Tab-separated table of C-alpha atoms and ligand atoms in Angstrom:
chain	number	residue	atom	x	y	z
A	1	UNK	CA	98.007	130.610	208.084
A	2	UNK	CA	96.852	132.531	211.118
A	3	UNK	CA	93.843	133.448	213.214
A	4	UNK	CA	93.267	136.783	214.884
A	5	UNK	CA	91.114	136.332	218.002
A	6	UNK	CA	89.449	139.363	219.552
A	7	UNK	CA	87.011	139.785	222.401
A	8	UNK	CA	83.899	141.758	221.432
A	9	UNK	CA	83.526	145.435	222.390
A	10	UNK	CA	82.257	146.569	225.780
A	11	UNK	CA	78.591	146.104	226.665
A	12	UNK	CA	76.438	147.447	229.513
A	13	UNK	CA	76.760	144.018	231.095
A	14	UNK	CA	80.504	143.549	230.743
A	15	UNK	CA	81.125	147.112	231.959
A	16	UNK	CA	79.410	146.125	235.193
A	17	UNK	CA	80.772	142.596	235.421
A	18	UNK	CA	77.378	141.007	234.940
A	19	UNK	CA	77.395	137.634	233.231
A	20	UNK	CA	75.369	136.822	230.130
A	21	UNK	CA	75.542	133.262	228.863
A	22	UNK	CA	72.172	133.200	227.118
A	23	UNK	CA	72.398	134.321	223.477
A	24	UNK	CA	68.671	135.067	223.534
A	25	UNK	CA	69.239	138.049	225.828
A	26	UNK	CA	69.851	141.036	223.533
A	27	UNK	CA	73.066	142.410	225.056
A	28	UNK	CA	74.618	144.805	222.543
A	29	UNK	CA	77.686	147.053	222.638
A	30	UNK	CA	77.513	150.318	224.529
A	31	UNK	CA	78.706	153.548	222.889
A	32	UNK	CA	82.290	153.006	224.017
A	33	UNK	CA	82.278	149.424	222.724
A	34	UNK	CA	80.938	150.467	219.328
A	35	UNK	CA	83.460	153.300	219.065
A	36	UNK	CA	86.362	150.972	219.863
A	37	UNK	CA	85.160	148.470	217.260
A	38	UNK	CA	85.034	151.207	214.607
A	39	UNK	CA	88.517	152.345	215.595
A	40	UNK	CA	89.836	148.814	215.095
A	41	UNK	CA	88.737	148.687	211.452
A	42	UNK	CA	92.151	149.673	210.012
A	43	UNK	CA	93.744	146.733	211.761
A	44	UNK	CA	91.287	144.330	210.152
A	45	UNK	CA	91.794	145.973	206.754
A	46	UNK	CA	95.578	145.635	207.066
A	47	UNK	CA	95.241	141.964	207.934
A	48	UNK	CA	93.460	141.254	204.669
A	49	UNK	CA	91.020	138.895	206.400
A	50	UNK	CA	89.457	136.227	204.214
A	51	UNK	CA	86.975	134.812	206.738
A	52	UNK	CA	85.238	135.808	209.946
A	53	UNK	CA	83.816	133.625	212.687
A	54	UNK	CA	81.732	134.755	215.627
A	55	UNK	CA	79.863	133.140	218.481
A	56	UNK	CA	76.086	133.219	218.246
A	57	UNK	CA	75.788	136.127	220.705
A	58	UNK	CA	74.545	139.522	219.499
A	59	UNK	CA	77.619	141.315	220.907
A	60	UNK	CA	80.144	139.317	218.888
A	61	UNK	CA	78.065	139.566	215.713
A	62	UNK	CA	77.607	143.303	216.155
A	63	UNK	CA	81.337	143.716	216.766
A	64	UNK	CA	82.063	141.791	213.556
A	65	UNK	CA	79.561	143.976	211.666
A	66	UNK	CA	81.412	147.074	212.821
A	67	UNK	CA	84.886	145.675	212.198
A	68	UNK	CA	84.066	144.417	208.720
A	69	UNK	CA	81.852	147.235	207.508
A	70	UNK	CA	83.943	147.894	204.410
A	71	UNK	CA	85.274	144.370	203.995
A	72	UNK	CA	83.551	141.617	202.164
A	73	UNK	CA	84.420	138.145	203.389
A	74	UNK	CA	82.483	134.991	204.294
A	75	UNK	CA	81.019	135.080	207.801
A	76	UNK	CA	80.178	132.096	209.985
A	77	UNK	CA	78.415	131.805	213.313
A	78	UNK	CA	79.682	128.952	215.465
A	79	UNK	CA	77.858	128.337	218.731
A	80	UNK	CA	80.823	126.319	219.998
A	81	UNK	CA	82.444	129.696	220.644
A	82	UNK	CA	79.557	130.856	222.859
A	83	UNK	CA	79.952	132.036	226.431
A	84	UNK	CA	79.333	129.400	229.109
A	85	UNK	CA	75.727	128.823	230.088
A	86	UNK	CA	75.643	130.457	233.544
A	87	UNK	CA	72.279	128.972	234.560
A	88	UNK	CA	70.912	130.630	237.694
A	89	UNK	CA	73.666	133.261	237.529
A	90	UNK	CA	72.423	134.680	234.223
A	91	UNK	CA	72.446	138.472	234.454
A	92	UNK	CA	74.001	138.374	237.943
A	93	UNK	CA	77.361	139.850	239.045
A	94	UNK	CA	80.383	137.773	238.061
A	95	UNK	CA	81.346	137.806	241.732
A	96	UNK	CA	78.348	135.625	242.612
A	97	UNK	CA	79.235	133.102	239.931
A	98	UNK	CA	82.904	133.208	240.969
A	99	UNK	CA	82.001	132.427	244.590
A	100	UNK	CA	79.948	129.456	243.454
A	101	UNK	CA	82.721	128.321	241.120
A	102	UNK	CA	85.304	128.447	243.868
A	103	UNK	CA	83.112	126.366	246.100
A	104	UNK	CA	81.987	123.803	243.527
A	105	UNK	CA	84.868	123.746	241.051
A	106	UNK	CA	85.122	123.892	237.261
A	107	UNK	CA	83.626	120.452	236.645
A	108	UNK	CA	80.276	121.180	238.321
A	109	UNK	CA	77.327	122.594	236.408
A	110	UNK	CA	75.779	125.703	237.938
A	111	UNK	CA	72.125	125.128	238.858
A	112	UNK	CA	70.024	125.560	235.739
A	113	UNK	CA	73.028	125.329	233.400
A	114	UNK	CA	73.677	122.592	230.868
A	115	UNK	CA	77.451	122.769	231.225
A	116	UNK	CA	80.309	123.176	233.652
A	117	UNK	CA	83.117	125.672	233.111
A	118	UNK	CA	85.309	122.843	231.832
A	119	UNK	CA	82.629	121.477	229.513
A	120	UNK	CA	82.171	124.965	228.079
A	121	UNK	CA	85.899	125.357	227.520
A	122	UNK	CA	86.103	121.979	225.783
A	123	UNK	CA	83.422	122.936	223.272
A	124	UNK	CA	85.142	126.292	222.639
A	125	UNK	CA	88.377	124.416	221.997
A	126	UNK	CA	86.553	122.108	219.573
A	127	UNK	CA	85.484	125.205	217.681
A	128	UNK	CA	89.067	126.483	217.639
A	129	UNK	CA	90.347	123.133	216.357
A	130	UNK	CA	88.112	123.535	213.296
A	131	UNK	CA	89.612	126.896	212.358
A	132	UNK	CA	92.647	125.753	210.352
A	133	UNK	CA	90.222	124.401	207.709
A	134	UNK	CA	88.868	127.925	207.154
A	135	UNK	CA	90.365	130.405	204.689
A	136	UNK	CA	93.099	132.520	206.296
A	137	UNK	CA	93.932	134.992	207.576
A	138	UNK	CA	90.734	134.820	209.576
A	139	UNK	CA	89.263	136.842	212.401
A	140	UNK	CA	87.345	135.297	215.296
A	141	UNK	CA	85.201	137.532	217.474
A	142	UNK	CA	84.559	135.662	220.713
A	143	UNK	CA	84.228	136.104	224.474
A	144	UNK	CA	86.468	136.942	227.391
A	145	UNK	CA	86.767	133.436	228.795
A	146	UNK	CA	88.151	131.936	225.579
A	147	UNK	CA	90.487	134.889	224.991
A	148	UNK	CA	91.744	134.639	228.594
A	149	UNK	CA	92.371	130.913	228.255
A	150	UNK	CA	94.267	131.316	224.968
A	151	UNK	CA	96.308	134.192	226.332
A	152	UNK	CA	97.142	132.222	229.473
A	153	UNK	CA	98.311	129.371	227.252
A	154	UNK	CA	100.461	131.732	225.197
A	155	UNK	CA	102.319	133.084	228.223
A	156	UNK	CA	102.334	130.074	230.554
A	157	UNK	CA	105.518	128.712	232.035
A	158	UNK	CA	106.237	124.978	231.621
A	159	UNK	CA	105.220	124.150	235.195
A	160	UNK	CA	101.979	126.177	235.165
A	161	UNK	CA	98.586	124.506	235.491
A	162	UNK	CA	95.393	126.032	234.165
A	163	UNK	CA	94.028	128.097	237.090
A	164	UNK	CA	90.391	128.381	238.078
A	165	UNK	CA	90.381	132.146	237.508
A	166	UNK	CA	92.072	133.997	234.696
A	167	UNK	CA	92.754	137.710	234.240
A	168	UNK	CA	90.077	139.477	232.254
A	169	UNK	CA	90.796	139.702	228.513
A	170	UNK	CA	90.822	143.248	227.125
A	171	UNK	CA	88.234	144.228	224.541
A	172	UNK	CA	89.225	144.165	220.879
A	173	UNK	CA	92.879	143.470	221.531
A	174	UNK	CA	94.105	141.108	218.806
A	175	UNK	CA	95.655	137.808	219.747
A	176	UNK	CA	97.189	136.478	216.547
A	177	UNK	CA	98.234	132.857	216.397
A	178	UNK	CA	99.507	130.545	213.680
A	179	UNK	CA	97.562	127.374	212.905
A	180	UNK	CA	100.336	125.170	214.226
A	181	UNK	CA	100.486	127.065	217.485
A	182	UNK	CA	96.710	127.198	217.816
A	183	UNK	CA	96.457	123.432	217.502
A	184	UNK	CA	99.174	123.043	220.139
A	185	UNK	CA	97.287	125.343	222.494
A	186	UNK	CA	94.042	123.485	221.876
A	187	UNK	CA	95.737	120.182	222.651
A	188	UNK	CA	97.406	121.533	225.756
A	189	UNK	CA	94.266	123.185	227.147
A	190	UNK	CA	92.168	120.119	226.362
A	191	UNK	CA	94.664	118.041	228.340
A	192	UNK	CA	94.491	120.494	231.245
A	193	UNK	CA	90.704	120.307	231.307
A	194	UNK	CA	90.632	116.523	231.006
A	195	UNK	CA	92.947	116.080	233.957
A	196	UNK	CA	90.843	118.505	236.006
A	197	UNK	CA	93.276	121.397	236.467
A	198	UNK	CA	91.995	124.019	238.880
A	199	UNK	CA	89.508	121.582	240.422
A	200	UNK	CA	90.964	121.667	243.905
A	201	UNK	CA	91.863	125.362	243.885
A	202	UNK	CA	88.883	126.501	245.925
A	203	UNK	CA	89.066	123.800	248.577
A	204	UNK	CA	89.709	125.380	251.961
A	205	UNK	CA	90.166	128.823	250.418
A	206	UNK	CA	88.676	131.833	252.186
A	207	UNK	CA	85.436	133.224	250.758
A	208	UNK	CA	85.970	135.041	247.504
A	209	UNK	CA	86.072	138.826	247.539
A	210	UNK	CA	86.848	141.632	245.140
A	211	UNK	CA	90.276	141.805	246.811
A	212	UNK	CA	91.114	138.307	245.668
A	213	UNK	CA	94.234	138.590	243.580
A	214	UNK	CA	93.007	136.228	240.899
A	215	UNK	CA	89.656	137.859	240.422
A	216	UNK	CA	90.354	141.487	241.174
A	217	UNK	CA	91.359	142.041	237.565
A	218	UNK	CA	87.878	141.078	236.557
A	219	UNK	CA	86.108	142.682	239.484
A	220	UNK	CA	87.440	146.192	239.947
A	221	UNK	CA	85.578	149.386	240.702
A	222	UNK	CA	82.863	150.452	240.553
A	223	UNK	CA	80.948	148.169	242.863
A	224	UNK	CA	78.687	146.170	240.641
A	225	UNK	CA	74.978	146.710	240.860
A	226	UNK	CA	72.109	144.988	239.124
A	227	UNK	CA	71.697	146.380	235.628
A	228	UNK	CA	68.269	147.823	236.285
A	229	UNK	CA	69.687	150.039	239.045
A	230	UNK	CA	72.122	151.796	236.743
A	231	UNK	CA	71.535	155.162	235.203
A	232	UNK	CA	72.413	153.657	231.816
A	233	UNK	CA	69.061	151.951	231.677
A	234	UNK	CA	67.022	154.725	233.200
B	1	LIG	O1	85.594	135.429	231.296
B	1	LIG	C1	85.012	136.479	231.115
B	1	LIG	O2	85.469	137.567	231.450
B	1	LIG	C2	83.670	136.375	230.483
B	1	LIG	O3	83.743	135.341	229.541
B	1	LIG	C3	83.285	137.664	229.853
B	1	LIG	O4	82.313	137.470	228.892
B	1	LIG	P1	82.167	138.472	227.699
B	1	LIG	O5	83.483	138.535	226.987
B	1	LIG	O6	81.061	137.940	226.856
B	1	LIG	O7	81.849	139.824	228.304
């Protein structure tokens, strides 16, 4: 029994490293994101998926629509898989949120948010723990943070602790995991969160910048600008 996790396709927000943690904001795939999702259809067909789960965000649901266009299988929306609530950082550059996160740590709630980074990860992990009860093989279309955390878990060394910042997860790249392994990852990550891994990482660190080695993967060129200033929305 296995689960194939994928991050949704690219959106105008993710292309510019703007955060969206409010499912009520209609952020959909851009042309490139939709094209990539269509191109991934053969992979989903080959898997013979018997169930699909998404977060409640339009971009994961749209990605699932495109991936499963010719496949009929039960679909579920599980808000436990949603992006973190970014509060006052909604729609702002990831860099701004990252600076705040470094200063305040993963257990603090951003102003205006109902959850900390760690609280958000715990609820995502709760959602993952429910997956083995679902028909398999199954596909889960979720967000970068969860995919990054699972991938970190997959490749961690025994002495590694969950870091505050993780490399950005690629779009639509499958991460396939057996139920046994998934439950081990969930248990391990839950333990990391509960003991506050990454909490002291920002203390005394220099101000965050796009040159920071842990965030540069998520914050490359071009320099991010507010969405309304981009030609895409003109
Ligand atoms: O950690 C990340 O990179 C964010 O979760 C990205 O969110 P997204 O996958 O919804 O763009």
